[in-house]
mmCIF file with all atom_site columns, N, CA and C in Angstrom:
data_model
loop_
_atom_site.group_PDB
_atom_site.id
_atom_site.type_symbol
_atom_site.label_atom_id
_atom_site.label_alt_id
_atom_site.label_comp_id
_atom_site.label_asym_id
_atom_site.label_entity_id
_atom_site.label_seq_id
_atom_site.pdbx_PDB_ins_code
_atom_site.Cartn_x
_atom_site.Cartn_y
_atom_site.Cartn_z
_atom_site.occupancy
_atom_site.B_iso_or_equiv
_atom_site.pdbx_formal_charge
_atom_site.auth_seq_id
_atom_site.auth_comp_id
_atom_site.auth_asym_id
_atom_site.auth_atom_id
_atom_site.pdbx_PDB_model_num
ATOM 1   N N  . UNK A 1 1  ? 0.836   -1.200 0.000  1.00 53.00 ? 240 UNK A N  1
ATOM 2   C CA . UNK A 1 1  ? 0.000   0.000  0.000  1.00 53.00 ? 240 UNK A CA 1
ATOM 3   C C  . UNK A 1 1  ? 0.868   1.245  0.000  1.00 53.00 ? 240 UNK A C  1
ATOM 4   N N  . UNK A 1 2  ? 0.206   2.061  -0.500 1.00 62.00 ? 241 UNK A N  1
ATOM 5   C CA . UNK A 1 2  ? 1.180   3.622  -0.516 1.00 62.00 ? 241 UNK A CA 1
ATOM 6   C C  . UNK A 1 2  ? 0.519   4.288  0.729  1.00 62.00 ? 241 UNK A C  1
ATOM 7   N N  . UNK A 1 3  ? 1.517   4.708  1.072  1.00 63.00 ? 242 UNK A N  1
ATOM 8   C CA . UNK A 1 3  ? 1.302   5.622  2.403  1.00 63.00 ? 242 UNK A CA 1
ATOM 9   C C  . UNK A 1 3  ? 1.093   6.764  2.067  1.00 63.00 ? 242 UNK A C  1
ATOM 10  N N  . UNK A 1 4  ? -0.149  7.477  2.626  1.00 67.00 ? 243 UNK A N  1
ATOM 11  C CA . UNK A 1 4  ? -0.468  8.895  1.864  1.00 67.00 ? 243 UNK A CA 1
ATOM 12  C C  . UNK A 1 4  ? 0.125   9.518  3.067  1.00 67.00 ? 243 UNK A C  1
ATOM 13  N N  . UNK A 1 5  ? 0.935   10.670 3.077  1.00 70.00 ? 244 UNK A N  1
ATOM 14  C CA . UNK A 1 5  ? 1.004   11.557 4.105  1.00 70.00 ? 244 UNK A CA 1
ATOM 15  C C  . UNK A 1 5  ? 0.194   12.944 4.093  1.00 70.00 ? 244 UNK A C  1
ATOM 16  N N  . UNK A 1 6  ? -0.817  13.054 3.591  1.00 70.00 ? 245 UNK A N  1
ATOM 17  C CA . UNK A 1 6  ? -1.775  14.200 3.441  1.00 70.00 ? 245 UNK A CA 1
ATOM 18  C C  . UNK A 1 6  ? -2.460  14.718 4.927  1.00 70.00 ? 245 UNK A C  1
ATOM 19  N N  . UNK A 1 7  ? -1.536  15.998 5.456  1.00 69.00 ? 246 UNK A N  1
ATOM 20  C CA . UNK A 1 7  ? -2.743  16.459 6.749  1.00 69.00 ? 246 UNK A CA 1
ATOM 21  C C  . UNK A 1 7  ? -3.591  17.224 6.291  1.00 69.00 ? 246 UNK A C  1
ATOM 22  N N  . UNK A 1 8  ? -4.690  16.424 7.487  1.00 68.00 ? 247 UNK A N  1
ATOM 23  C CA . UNK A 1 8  ? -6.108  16.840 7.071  1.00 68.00 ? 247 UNK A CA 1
ATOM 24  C C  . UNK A 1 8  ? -6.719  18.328 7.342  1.00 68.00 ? 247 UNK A C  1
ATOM 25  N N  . UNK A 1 9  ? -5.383  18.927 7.988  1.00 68.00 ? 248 UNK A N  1
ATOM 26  C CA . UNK A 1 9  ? -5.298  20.575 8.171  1.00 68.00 ? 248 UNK A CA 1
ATOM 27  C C  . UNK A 1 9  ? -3.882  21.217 8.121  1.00 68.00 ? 248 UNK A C  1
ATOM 28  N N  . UNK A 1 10 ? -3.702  22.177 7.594  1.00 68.00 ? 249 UNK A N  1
ATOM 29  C CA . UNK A 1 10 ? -2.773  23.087 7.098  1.00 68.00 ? 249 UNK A CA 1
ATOM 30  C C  . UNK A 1 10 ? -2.469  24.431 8.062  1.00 68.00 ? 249 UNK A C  1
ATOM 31  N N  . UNK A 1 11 ? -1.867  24.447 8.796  1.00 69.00 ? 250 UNK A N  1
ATOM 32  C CA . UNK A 1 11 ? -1.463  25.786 9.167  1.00 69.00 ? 250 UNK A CA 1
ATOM 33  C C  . UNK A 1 11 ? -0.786  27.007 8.897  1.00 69.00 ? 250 UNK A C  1
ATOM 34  N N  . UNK A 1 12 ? -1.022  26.914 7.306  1.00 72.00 ? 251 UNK A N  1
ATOM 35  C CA . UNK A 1 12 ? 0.088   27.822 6.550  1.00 72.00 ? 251 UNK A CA 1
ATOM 36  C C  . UNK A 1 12 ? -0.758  28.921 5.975  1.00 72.00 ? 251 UNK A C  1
ATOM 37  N N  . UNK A 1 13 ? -2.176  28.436 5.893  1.00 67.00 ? 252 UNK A N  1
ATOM 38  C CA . UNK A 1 13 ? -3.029  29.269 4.943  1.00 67.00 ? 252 UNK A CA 1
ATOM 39  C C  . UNK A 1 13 ? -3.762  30.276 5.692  1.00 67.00 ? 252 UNK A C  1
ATOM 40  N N  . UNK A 1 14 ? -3.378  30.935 6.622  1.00 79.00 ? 253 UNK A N  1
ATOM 41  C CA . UNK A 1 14 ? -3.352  32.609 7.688  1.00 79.00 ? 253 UNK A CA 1
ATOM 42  C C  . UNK A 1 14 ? -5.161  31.507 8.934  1.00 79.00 ? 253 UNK A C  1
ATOM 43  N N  . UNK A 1 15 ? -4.727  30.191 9.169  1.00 77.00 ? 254 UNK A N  1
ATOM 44  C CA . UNK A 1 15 ? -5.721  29.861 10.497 1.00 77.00 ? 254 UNK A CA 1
ATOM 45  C C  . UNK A 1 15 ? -5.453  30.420 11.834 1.00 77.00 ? 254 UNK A C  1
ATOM 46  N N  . UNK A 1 16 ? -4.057  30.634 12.300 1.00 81.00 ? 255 UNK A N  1
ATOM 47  C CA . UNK A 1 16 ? -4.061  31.833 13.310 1.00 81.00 ? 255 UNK A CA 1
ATOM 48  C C  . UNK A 1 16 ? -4.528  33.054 12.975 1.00 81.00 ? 255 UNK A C  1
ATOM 49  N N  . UNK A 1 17 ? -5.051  33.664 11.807 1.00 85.00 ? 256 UNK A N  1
ATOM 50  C CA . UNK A 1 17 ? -5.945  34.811 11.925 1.00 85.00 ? 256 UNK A CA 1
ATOM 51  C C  . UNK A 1 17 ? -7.654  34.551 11.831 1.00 85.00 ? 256 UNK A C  1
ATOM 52  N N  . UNK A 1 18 ? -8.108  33.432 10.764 1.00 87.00 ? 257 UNK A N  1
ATOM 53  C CA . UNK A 1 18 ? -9.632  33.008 10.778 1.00 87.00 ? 257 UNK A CA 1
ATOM 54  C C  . UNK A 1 18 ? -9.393  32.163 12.439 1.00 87.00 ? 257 UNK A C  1
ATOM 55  N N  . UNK A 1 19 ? -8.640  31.933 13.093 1.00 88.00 ? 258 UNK A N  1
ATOM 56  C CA . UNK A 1 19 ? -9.369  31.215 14.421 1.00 88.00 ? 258 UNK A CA 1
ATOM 57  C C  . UNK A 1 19 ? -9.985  32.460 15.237 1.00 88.00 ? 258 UNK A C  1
ATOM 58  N N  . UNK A 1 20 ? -8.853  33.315 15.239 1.00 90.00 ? 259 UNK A N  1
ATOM 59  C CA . UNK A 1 20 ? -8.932  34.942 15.947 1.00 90.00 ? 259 UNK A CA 1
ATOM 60  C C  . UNK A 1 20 ? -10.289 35.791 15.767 1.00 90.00 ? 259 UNK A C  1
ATOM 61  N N  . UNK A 1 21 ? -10.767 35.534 14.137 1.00 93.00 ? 260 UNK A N  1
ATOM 62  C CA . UNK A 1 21 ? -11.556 36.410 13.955 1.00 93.00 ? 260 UNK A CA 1
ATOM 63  C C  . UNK A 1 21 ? -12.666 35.314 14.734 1.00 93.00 ? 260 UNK A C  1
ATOM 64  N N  . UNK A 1 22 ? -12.799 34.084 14.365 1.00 94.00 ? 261 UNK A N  1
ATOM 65  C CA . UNK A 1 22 ? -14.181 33.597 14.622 1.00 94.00 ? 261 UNK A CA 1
ATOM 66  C C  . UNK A 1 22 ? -13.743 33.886 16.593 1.00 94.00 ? 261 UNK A C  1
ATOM 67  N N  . UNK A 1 23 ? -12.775 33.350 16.933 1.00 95.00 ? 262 UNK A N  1
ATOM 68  C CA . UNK A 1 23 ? -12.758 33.735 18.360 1.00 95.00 ? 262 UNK A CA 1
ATOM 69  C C  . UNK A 1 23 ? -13.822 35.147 19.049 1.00 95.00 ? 262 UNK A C  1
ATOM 70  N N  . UNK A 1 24 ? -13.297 36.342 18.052 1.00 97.00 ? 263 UNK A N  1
ATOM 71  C CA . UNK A 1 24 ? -14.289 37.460 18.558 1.00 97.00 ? 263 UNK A CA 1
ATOM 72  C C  . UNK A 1 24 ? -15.185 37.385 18.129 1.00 97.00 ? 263 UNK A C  1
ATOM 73  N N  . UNK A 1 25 ? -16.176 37.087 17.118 1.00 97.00 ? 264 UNK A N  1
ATOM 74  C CA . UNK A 1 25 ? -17.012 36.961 16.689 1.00 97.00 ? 264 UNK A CA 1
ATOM 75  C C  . UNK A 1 25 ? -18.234 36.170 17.369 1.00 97.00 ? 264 UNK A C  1
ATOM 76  N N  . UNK A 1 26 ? -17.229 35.214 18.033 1.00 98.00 ? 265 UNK A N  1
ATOM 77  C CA . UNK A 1 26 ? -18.103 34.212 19.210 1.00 98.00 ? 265 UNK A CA 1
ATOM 78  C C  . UNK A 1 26 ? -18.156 35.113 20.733 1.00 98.00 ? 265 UNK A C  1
ATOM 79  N N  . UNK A 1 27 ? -17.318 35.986 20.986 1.00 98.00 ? 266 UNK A N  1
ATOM 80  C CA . UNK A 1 27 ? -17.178 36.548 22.167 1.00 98.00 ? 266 UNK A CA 1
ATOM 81  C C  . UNK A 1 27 ? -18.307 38.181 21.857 1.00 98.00 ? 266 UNK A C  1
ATOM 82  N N  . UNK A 1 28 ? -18.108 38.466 20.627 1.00 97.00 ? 267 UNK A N  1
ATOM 83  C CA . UNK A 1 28 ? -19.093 39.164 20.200 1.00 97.00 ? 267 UNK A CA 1
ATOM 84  C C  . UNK A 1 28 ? -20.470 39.243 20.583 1.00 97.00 ? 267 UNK A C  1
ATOM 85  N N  . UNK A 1 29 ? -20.739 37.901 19.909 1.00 97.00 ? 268 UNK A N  1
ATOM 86  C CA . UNK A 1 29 ? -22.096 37.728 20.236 1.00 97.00 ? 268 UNK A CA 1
ATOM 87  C C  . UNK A 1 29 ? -22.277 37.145 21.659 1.00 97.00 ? 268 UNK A C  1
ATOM 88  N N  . UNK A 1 30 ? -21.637 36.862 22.536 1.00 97.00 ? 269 UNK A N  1
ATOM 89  C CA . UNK A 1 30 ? -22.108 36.276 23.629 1.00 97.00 ? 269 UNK A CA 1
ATOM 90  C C  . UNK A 1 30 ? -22.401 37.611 24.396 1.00 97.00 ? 269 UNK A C  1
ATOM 91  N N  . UNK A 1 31 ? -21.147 38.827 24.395 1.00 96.00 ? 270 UNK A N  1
ATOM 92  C CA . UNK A 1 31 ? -21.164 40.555 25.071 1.00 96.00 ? 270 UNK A CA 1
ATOM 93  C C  . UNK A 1 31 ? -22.671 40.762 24.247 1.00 96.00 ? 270 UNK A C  1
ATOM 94  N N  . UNK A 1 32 ? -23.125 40.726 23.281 1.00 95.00 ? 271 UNK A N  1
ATOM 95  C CA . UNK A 1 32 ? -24.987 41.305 22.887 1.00 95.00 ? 271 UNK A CA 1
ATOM 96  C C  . UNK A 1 32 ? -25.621 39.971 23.237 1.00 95.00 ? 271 UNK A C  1
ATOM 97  N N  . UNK A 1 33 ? -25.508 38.733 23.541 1.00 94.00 ? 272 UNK A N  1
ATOM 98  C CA . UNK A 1 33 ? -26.911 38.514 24.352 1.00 94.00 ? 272 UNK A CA 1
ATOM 99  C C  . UNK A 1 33 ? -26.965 38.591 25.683 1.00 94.00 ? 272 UNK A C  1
ATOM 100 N N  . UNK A 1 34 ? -25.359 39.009 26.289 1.00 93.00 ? 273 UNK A N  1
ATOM 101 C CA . UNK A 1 34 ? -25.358 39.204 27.889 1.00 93.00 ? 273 UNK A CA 1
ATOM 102 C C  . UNK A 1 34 ? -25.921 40.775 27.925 1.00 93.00 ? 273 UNK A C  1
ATOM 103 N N  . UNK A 1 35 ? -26.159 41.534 26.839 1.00 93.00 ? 274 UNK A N  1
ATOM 104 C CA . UNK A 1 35 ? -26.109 43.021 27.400 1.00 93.00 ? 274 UNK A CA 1
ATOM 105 C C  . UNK A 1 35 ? -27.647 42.708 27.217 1.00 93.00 ? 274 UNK A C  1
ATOM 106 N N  . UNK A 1 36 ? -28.736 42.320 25.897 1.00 91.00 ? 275 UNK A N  1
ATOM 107 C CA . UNK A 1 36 ? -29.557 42.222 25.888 1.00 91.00 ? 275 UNK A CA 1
ATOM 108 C C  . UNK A 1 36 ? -30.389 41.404 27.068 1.00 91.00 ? 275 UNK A C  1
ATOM 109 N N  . UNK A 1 37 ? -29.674 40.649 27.977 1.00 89.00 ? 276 UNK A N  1
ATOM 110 C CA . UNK A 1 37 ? -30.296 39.521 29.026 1.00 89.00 ? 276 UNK A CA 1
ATOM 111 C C  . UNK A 1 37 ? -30.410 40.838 29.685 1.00 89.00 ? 276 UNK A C  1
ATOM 112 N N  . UNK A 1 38 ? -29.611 41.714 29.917 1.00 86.00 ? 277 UNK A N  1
ATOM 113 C CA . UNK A 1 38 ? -29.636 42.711 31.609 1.00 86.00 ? 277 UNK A CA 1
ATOM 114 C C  . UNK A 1 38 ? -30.162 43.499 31.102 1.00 86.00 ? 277 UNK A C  1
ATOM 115 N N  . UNK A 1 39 ? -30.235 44.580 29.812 1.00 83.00 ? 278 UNK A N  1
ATOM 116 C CA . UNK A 1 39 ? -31.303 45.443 29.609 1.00 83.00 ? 278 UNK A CA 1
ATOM 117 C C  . UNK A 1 39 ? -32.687 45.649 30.095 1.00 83.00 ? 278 UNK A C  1
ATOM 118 N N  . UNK A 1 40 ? -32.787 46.367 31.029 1.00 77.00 ? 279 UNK A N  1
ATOM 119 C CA . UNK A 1 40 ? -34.033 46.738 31.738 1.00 77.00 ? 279 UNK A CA 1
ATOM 120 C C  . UNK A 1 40 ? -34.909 47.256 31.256 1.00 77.00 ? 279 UNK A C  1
ATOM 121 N N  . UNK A 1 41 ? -35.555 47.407 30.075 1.00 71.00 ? 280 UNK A N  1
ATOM 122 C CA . UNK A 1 41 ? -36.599 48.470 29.582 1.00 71.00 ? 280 UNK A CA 1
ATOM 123 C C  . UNK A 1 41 ? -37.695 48.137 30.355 1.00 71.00 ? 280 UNK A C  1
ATOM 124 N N  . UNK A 1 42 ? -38.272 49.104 31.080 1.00 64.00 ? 281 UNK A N  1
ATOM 125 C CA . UNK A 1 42 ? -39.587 49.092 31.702 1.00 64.00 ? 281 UNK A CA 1
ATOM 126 C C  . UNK A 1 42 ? -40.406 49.679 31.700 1.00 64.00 ? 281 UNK A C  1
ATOM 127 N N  . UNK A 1 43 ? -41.864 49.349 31.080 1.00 62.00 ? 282 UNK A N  1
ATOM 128 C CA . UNK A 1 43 ? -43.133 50.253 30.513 1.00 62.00 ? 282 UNK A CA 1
ATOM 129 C C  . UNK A 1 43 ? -43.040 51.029 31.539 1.00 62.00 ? 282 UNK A C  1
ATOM 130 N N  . UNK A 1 44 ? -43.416 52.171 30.820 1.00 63.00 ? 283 UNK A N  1
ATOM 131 C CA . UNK A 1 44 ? -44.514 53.059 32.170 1.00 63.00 ? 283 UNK A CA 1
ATOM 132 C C  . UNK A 1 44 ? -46.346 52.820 31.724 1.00 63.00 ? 283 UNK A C  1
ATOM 133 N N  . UNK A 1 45 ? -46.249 52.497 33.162 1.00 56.00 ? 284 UNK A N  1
ATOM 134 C CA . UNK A 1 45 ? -48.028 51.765 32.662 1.00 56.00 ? 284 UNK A CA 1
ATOM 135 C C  . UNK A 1 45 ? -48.928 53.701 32.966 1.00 56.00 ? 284 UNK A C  1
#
């Protein structure tokens, strides 16, 4: 059999910057549904 040496991920093609962006992007959205959870809007009846 031939031995394939193919990795199934590459670290050459800028993934320390797409991990970074999705990193904030996830921290993003967690800071707007934590700000939206504490937002107080309260009718005035």
């Amino acid at each position: 059999m031939i031995s394939l040496n193919i990795p199934l991920y590459s670290w050459d093609n800028g993934a320390f910057i797409m991990i970074g962006i999705f990193a904030l992007v996830i921290v993003a959205l967690v800071a707007t549904v934590l700000l939206m959870m504490n937002s107080k809007h309260k009718k005035n009846d």
